[in-house]
XYZ file of C-alpha atoms in Angstrom:
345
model
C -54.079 13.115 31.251
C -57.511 14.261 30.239
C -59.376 12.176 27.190
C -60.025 14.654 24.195
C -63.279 16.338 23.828
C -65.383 14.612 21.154
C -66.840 15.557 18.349
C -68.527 13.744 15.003
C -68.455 14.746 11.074
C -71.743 13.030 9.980
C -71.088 13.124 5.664
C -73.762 11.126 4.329
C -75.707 11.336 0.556
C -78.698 8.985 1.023
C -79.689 8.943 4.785
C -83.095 10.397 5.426
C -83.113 13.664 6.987
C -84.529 12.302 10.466
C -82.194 9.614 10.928
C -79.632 12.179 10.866
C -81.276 14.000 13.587
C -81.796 11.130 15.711
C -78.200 10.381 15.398
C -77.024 13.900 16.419
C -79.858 13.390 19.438
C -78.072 10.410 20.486
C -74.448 11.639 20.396
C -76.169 14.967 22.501
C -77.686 12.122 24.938
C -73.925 10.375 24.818
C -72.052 13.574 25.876
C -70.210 14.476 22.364
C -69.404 18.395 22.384
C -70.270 18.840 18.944
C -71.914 17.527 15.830
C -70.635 18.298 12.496
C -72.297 18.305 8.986
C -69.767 18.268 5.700
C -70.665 19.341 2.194
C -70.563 16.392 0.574
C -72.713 15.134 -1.602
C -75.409 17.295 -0.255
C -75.571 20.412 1.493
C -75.289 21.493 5.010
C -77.062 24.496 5.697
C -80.566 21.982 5.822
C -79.254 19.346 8.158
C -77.897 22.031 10.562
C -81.397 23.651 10.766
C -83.449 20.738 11.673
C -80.574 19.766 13.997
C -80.555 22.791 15.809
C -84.412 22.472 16.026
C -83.982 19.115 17.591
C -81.371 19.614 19.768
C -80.576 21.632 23.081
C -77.394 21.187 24.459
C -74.689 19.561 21.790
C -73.084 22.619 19.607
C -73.803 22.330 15.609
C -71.559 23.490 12.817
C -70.539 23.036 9.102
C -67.440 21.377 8.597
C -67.287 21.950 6.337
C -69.020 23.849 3.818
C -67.961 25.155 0.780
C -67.077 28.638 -0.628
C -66.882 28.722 -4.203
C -70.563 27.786 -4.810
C -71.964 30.054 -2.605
C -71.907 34.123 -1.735
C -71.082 35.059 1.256
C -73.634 37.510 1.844
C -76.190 34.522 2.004
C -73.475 32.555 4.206
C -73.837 35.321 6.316
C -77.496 35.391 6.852
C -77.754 31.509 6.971
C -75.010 31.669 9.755
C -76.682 34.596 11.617
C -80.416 32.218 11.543
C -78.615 29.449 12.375
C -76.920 30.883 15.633
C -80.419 32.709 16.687
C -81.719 29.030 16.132
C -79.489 27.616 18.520
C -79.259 29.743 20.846
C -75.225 30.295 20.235
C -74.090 26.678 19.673
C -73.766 27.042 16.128
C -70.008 27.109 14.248
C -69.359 27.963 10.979
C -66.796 26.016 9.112
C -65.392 27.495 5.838
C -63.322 25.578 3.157
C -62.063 25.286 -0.556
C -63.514 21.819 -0.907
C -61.348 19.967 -3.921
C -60.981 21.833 -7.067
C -62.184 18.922 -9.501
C -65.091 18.571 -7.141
C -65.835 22.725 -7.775
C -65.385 22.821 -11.277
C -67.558 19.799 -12.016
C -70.385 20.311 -10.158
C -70.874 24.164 -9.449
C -68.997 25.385 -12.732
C -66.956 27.477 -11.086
C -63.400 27.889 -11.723
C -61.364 26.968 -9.215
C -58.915 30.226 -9.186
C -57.038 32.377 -6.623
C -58.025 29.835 -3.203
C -55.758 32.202 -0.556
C -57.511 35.330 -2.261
C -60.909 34.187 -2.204
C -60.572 33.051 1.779
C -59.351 36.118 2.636
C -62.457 37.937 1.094
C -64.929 35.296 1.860
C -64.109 35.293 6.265
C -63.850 38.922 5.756
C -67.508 39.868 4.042
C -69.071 37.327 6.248
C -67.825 38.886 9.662
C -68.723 42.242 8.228
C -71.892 41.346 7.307
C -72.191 39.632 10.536
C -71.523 43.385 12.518
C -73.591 44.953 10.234
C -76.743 45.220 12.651
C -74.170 47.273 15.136
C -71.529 48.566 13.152
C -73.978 50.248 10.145
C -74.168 48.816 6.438
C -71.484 46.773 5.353
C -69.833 48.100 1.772
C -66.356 46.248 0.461
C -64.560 46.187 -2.526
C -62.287 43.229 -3.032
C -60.707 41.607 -5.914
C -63.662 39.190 -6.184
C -66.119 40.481 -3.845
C -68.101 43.932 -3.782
C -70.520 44.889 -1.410
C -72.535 48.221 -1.150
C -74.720 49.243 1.739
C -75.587 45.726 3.511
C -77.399 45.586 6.440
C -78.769 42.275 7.926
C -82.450 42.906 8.814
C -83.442 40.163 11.383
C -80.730 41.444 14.291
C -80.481 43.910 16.327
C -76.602 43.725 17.479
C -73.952 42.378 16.093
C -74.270 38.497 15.278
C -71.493 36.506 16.943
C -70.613 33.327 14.772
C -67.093 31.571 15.598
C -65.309 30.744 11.887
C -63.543 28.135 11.284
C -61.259 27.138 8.325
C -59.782 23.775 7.207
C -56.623 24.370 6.385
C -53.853 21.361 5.178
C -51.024 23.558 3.376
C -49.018 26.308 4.725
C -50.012 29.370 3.544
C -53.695 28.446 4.353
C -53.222 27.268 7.690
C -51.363 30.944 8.611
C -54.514 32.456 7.009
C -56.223 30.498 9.910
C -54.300 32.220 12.177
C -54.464 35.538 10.881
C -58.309 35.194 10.523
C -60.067 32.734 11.872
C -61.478 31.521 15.544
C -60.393 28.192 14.638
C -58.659 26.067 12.466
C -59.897 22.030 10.522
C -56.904 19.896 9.973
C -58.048 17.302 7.517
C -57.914 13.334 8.054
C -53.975 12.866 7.725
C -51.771 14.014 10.266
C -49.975 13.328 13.149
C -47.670 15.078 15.939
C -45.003 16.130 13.546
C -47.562 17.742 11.251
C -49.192 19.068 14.080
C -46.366 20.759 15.262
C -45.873 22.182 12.065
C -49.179 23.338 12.334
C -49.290 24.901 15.556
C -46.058 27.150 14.136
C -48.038 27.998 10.975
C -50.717 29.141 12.983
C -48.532 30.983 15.048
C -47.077 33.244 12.169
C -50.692 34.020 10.791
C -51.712 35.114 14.071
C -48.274 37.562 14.429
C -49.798 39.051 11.912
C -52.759 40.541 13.149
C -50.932 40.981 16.506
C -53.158 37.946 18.179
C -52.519 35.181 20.255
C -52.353 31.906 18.862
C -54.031 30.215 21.754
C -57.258 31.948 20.418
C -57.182 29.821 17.629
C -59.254 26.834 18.552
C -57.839 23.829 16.525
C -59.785 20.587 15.307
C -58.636 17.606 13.652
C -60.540 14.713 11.848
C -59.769 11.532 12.780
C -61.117 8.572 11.084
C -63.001 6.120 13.547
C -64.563 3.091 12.044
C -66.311 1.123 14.732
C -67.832 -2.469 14.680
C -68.578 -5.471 17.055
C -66.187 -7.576 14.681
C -62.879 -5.687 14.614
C -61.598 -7.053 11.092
C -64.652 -5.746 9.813
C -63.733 -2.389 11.114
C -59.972 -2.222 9.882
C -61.571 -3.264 6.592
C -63.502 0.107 6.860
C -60.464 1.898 7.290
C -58.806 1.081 4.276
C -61.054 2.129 2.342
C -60.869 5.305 4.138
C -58.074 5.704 3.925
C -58.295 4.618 0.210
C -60.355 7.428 -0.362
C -58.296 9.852 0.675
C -55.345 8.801 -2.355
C -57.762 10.143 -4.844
C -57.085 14.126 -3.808
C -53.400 15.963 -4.341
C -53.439 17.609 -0.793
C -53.647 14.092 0.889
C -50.936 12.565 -1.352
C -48.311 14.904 -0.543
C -49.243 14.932 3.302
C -49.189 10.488 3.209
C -45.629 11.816 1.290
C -44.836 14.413 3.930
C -45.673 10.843 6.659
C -43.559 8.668 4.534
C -45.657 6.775 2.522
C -46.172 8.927 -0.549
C -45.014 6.420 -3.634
C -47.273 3.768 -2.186
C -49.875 6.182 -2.034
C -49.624 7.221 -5.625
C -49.615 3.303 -6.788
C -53.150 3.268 -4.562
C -54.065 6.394 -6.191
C -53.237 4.567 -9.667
C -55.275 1.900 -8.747
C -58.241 3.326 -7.508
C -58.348 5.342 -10.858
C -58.097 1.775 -12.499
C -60.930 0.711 -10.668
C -59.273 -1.898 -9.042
C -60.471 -1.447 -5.454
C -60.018 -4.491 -4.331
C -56.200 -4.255 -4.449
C -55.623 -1.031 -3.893
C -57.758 -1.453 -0.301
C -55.182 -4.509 0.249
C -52.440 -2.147 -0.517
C -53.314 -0.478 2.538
C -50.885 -1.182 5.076
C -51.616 -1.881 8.878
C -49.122 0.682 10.036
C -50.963 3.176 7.823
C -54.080 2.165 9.889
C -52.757 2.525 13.123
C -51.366 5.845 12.140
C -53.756 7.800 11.106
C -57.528 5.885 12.318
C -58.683 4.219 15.108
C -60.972 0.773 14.370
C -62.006 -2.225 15.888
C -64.677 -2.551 18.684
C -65.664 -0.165 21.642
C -63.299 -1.474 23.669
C -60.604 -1.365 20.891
C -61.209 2.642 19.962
C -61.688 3.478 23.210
C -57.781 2.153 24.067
C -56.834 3.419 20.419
C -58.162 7.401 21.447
C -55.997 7.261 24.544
C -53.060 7.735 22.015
C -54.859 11.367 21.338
C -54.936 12.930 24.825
C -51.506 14.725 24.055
C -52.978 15.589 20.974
C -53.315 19.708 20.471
C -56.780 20.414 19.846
C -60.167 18.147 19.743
C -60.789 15.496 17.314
C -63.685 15.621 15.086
C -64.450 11.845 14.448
C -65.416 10.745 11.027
C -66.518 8.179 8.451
C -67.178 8.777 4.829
C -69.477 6.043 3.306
C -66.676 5.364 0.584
C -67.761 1.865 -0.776
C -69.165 1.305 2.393
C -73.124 1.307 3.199
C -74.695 4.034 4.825
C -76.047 1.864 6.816
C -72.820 0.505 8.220
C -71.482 4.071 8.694
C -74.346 5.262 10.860
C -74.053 2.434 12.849
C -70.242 2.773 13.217
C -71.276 6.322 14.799
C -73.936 4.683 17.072
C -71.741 2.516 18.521
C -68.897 5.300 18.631
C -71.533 7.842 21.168
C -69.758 4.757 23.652
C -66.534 6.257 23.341
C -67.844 9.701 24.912
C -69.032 7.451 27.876
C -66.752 6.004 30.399
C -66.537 2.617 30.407
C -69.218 0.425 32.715
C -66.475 -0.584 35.320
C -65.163 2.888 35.458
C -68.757 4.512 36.142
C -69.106 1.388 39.152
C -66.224 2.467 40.672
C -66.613 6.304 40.785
């Protein structure tokens, strides 16, 4: 069976912007298919420029970036640069983000998610066909558009969409809408089954077949040369992912949602420490792969059935920046076959 196509999320606050770049340049080098840049704690739309500038052959996209702060008018000119930039390896990836996260910093309430989606994909591709199809006007429940044109193109722009989708009703909104879907970091074949079905249904809806829908999945990868260290980056991974609602009820849906919540209650405590020893081995090997090279490599295998690509990831969640970007330095490896494989082919 074929080893999944490989992708990185690269979420970082405090890295300069040229060590970013030379770590996308040396996952390119490494073979990965893709390099992805979350809205985190800063925003995307930067890092993908200079990326695409850098780069020649490794696809770019957001993954993911957020709606509610934004317009998508402007998402729809930034996409339509960025894809002239790169030549047609860029990807836009559209989400909610978390709704404490959008209230807090952007000021924005955090109202009507399906409804807002909807409009968002839909004013971005018709701003994106503007150039071919004449200027754009719409008139949604939220958004209104009158006589938009983009300037810079000639034809219609051609920018794939993705959205991140955990819950139902989102995920068939995927299907119905988008070129691809984002499953977040918790999942696993059941849930993925699920997921395939929901995507299914959105797509019966606008009479389209579900294979179109390209499907990515995060997967947590925490690489070291001293394996303990590495598991010890996973839990606080996976730590990190207790402190938002649509996690807890998919560790739930996986069977460990009431030690989940007394993690959650912990980590709200402050008490890190043992809420990361909480953190169970089996939930490790469920949902991250850690430990050396050698280790990950043998721990991806368990993907290759897997529908879709993974997207691998590490968020710098009481763990140095440092000691993430190495992580992804030593995971370009995993892209690579091993030494004795490339002697004997």
């Amino acid at each position: 069976m074929p080893e999944p196509e490989l992708s990185a999320s690269l979420i970082f606050s405090r890295t300069p912007l040229a060590e970013l770049v030379g770590l996308a340049r040396r996952l390119e080098d490494a073979g990965y298919h893709r390099v992805c840049f979350g809205e985190a704690w800063r925003e995307p739309v930067v890092p993908m420029t200079a990326t695409l500038a850098a780069t020649s052959r490794i696809g770019v996209g957001s993954a993911i970036s957020q709606i509610y702060p934004v317009n998508p008018v402007v998402t729809a000119q930034q996409a339509a640069q960025l894809q002239e930039l790169g030549a047609g390896r860029f990807t836009l990836g559209l989400g909610l983000g978390a709704g404490f996260v959008v209230e807090r910093w952007f000021g924005v309430p955090y109202e009507r998610p399906l409804r807002r989606t909807r409009e968002f994909i839909e004013v971005v591709r018709g701003v994106l066909g503007s150039p071919e199809h004449g200027p754009f006007s719409y008139e949604g429940e939220i958004f209104r558009v009158r006589k938009y044109r983009l300037p810079f193109a000639e034809q219609a722009v051609g920018v794939p969409i993705h959205l991140a989708a955990i819950g139902p009703r989102m995920q068939e909104l995927a299907g119905e809408l988008a070129d691809g879907i984002i499953v977040g970091s918790l999942h696993s074949p059941r849930s993925m089954e699920e997921t395939k079905k929901r995507i299914a249904i959105g797509a019966d809806r606008a009479d389209r077949d579900p294979n179109e829908v390209a499907l990515w999945y995060y997967l947590t990868c925490c690489v070291s040369n001293d394996s303990e260290r590495a598991r010890a980056l996973a839990r606080r991974s996976l730590v990190y992912l207790t402190q938002y609602p649509h996690y807890r009820r998919v560790y739930a849906e996986e069977g460990f949602g009431a030690l989940a919540e007394r993690i959650a209650g912990l980590a709200r405590e402050r008490a890190m420490e043992r809420a990361e020893a909480a953190i169970t081995d089996e939930m490790i090997d469920r949902f991250c792969i850690a430990g050396t090279v050698a280790e990950c490599r043998d721990q991806l295998r368990r993907y290759a059935g897997y529908p879709g690509s993974p997207v691998l990831h590490l968020v710098p969640f009481r763990i140095e920046e440092d000691e993430v970007v190495e992580s992804f330095r030593l995971a370009a490896q995993l892209a690579q076959a091993p030494a004795g494989a490339r002697a004997t082919t």
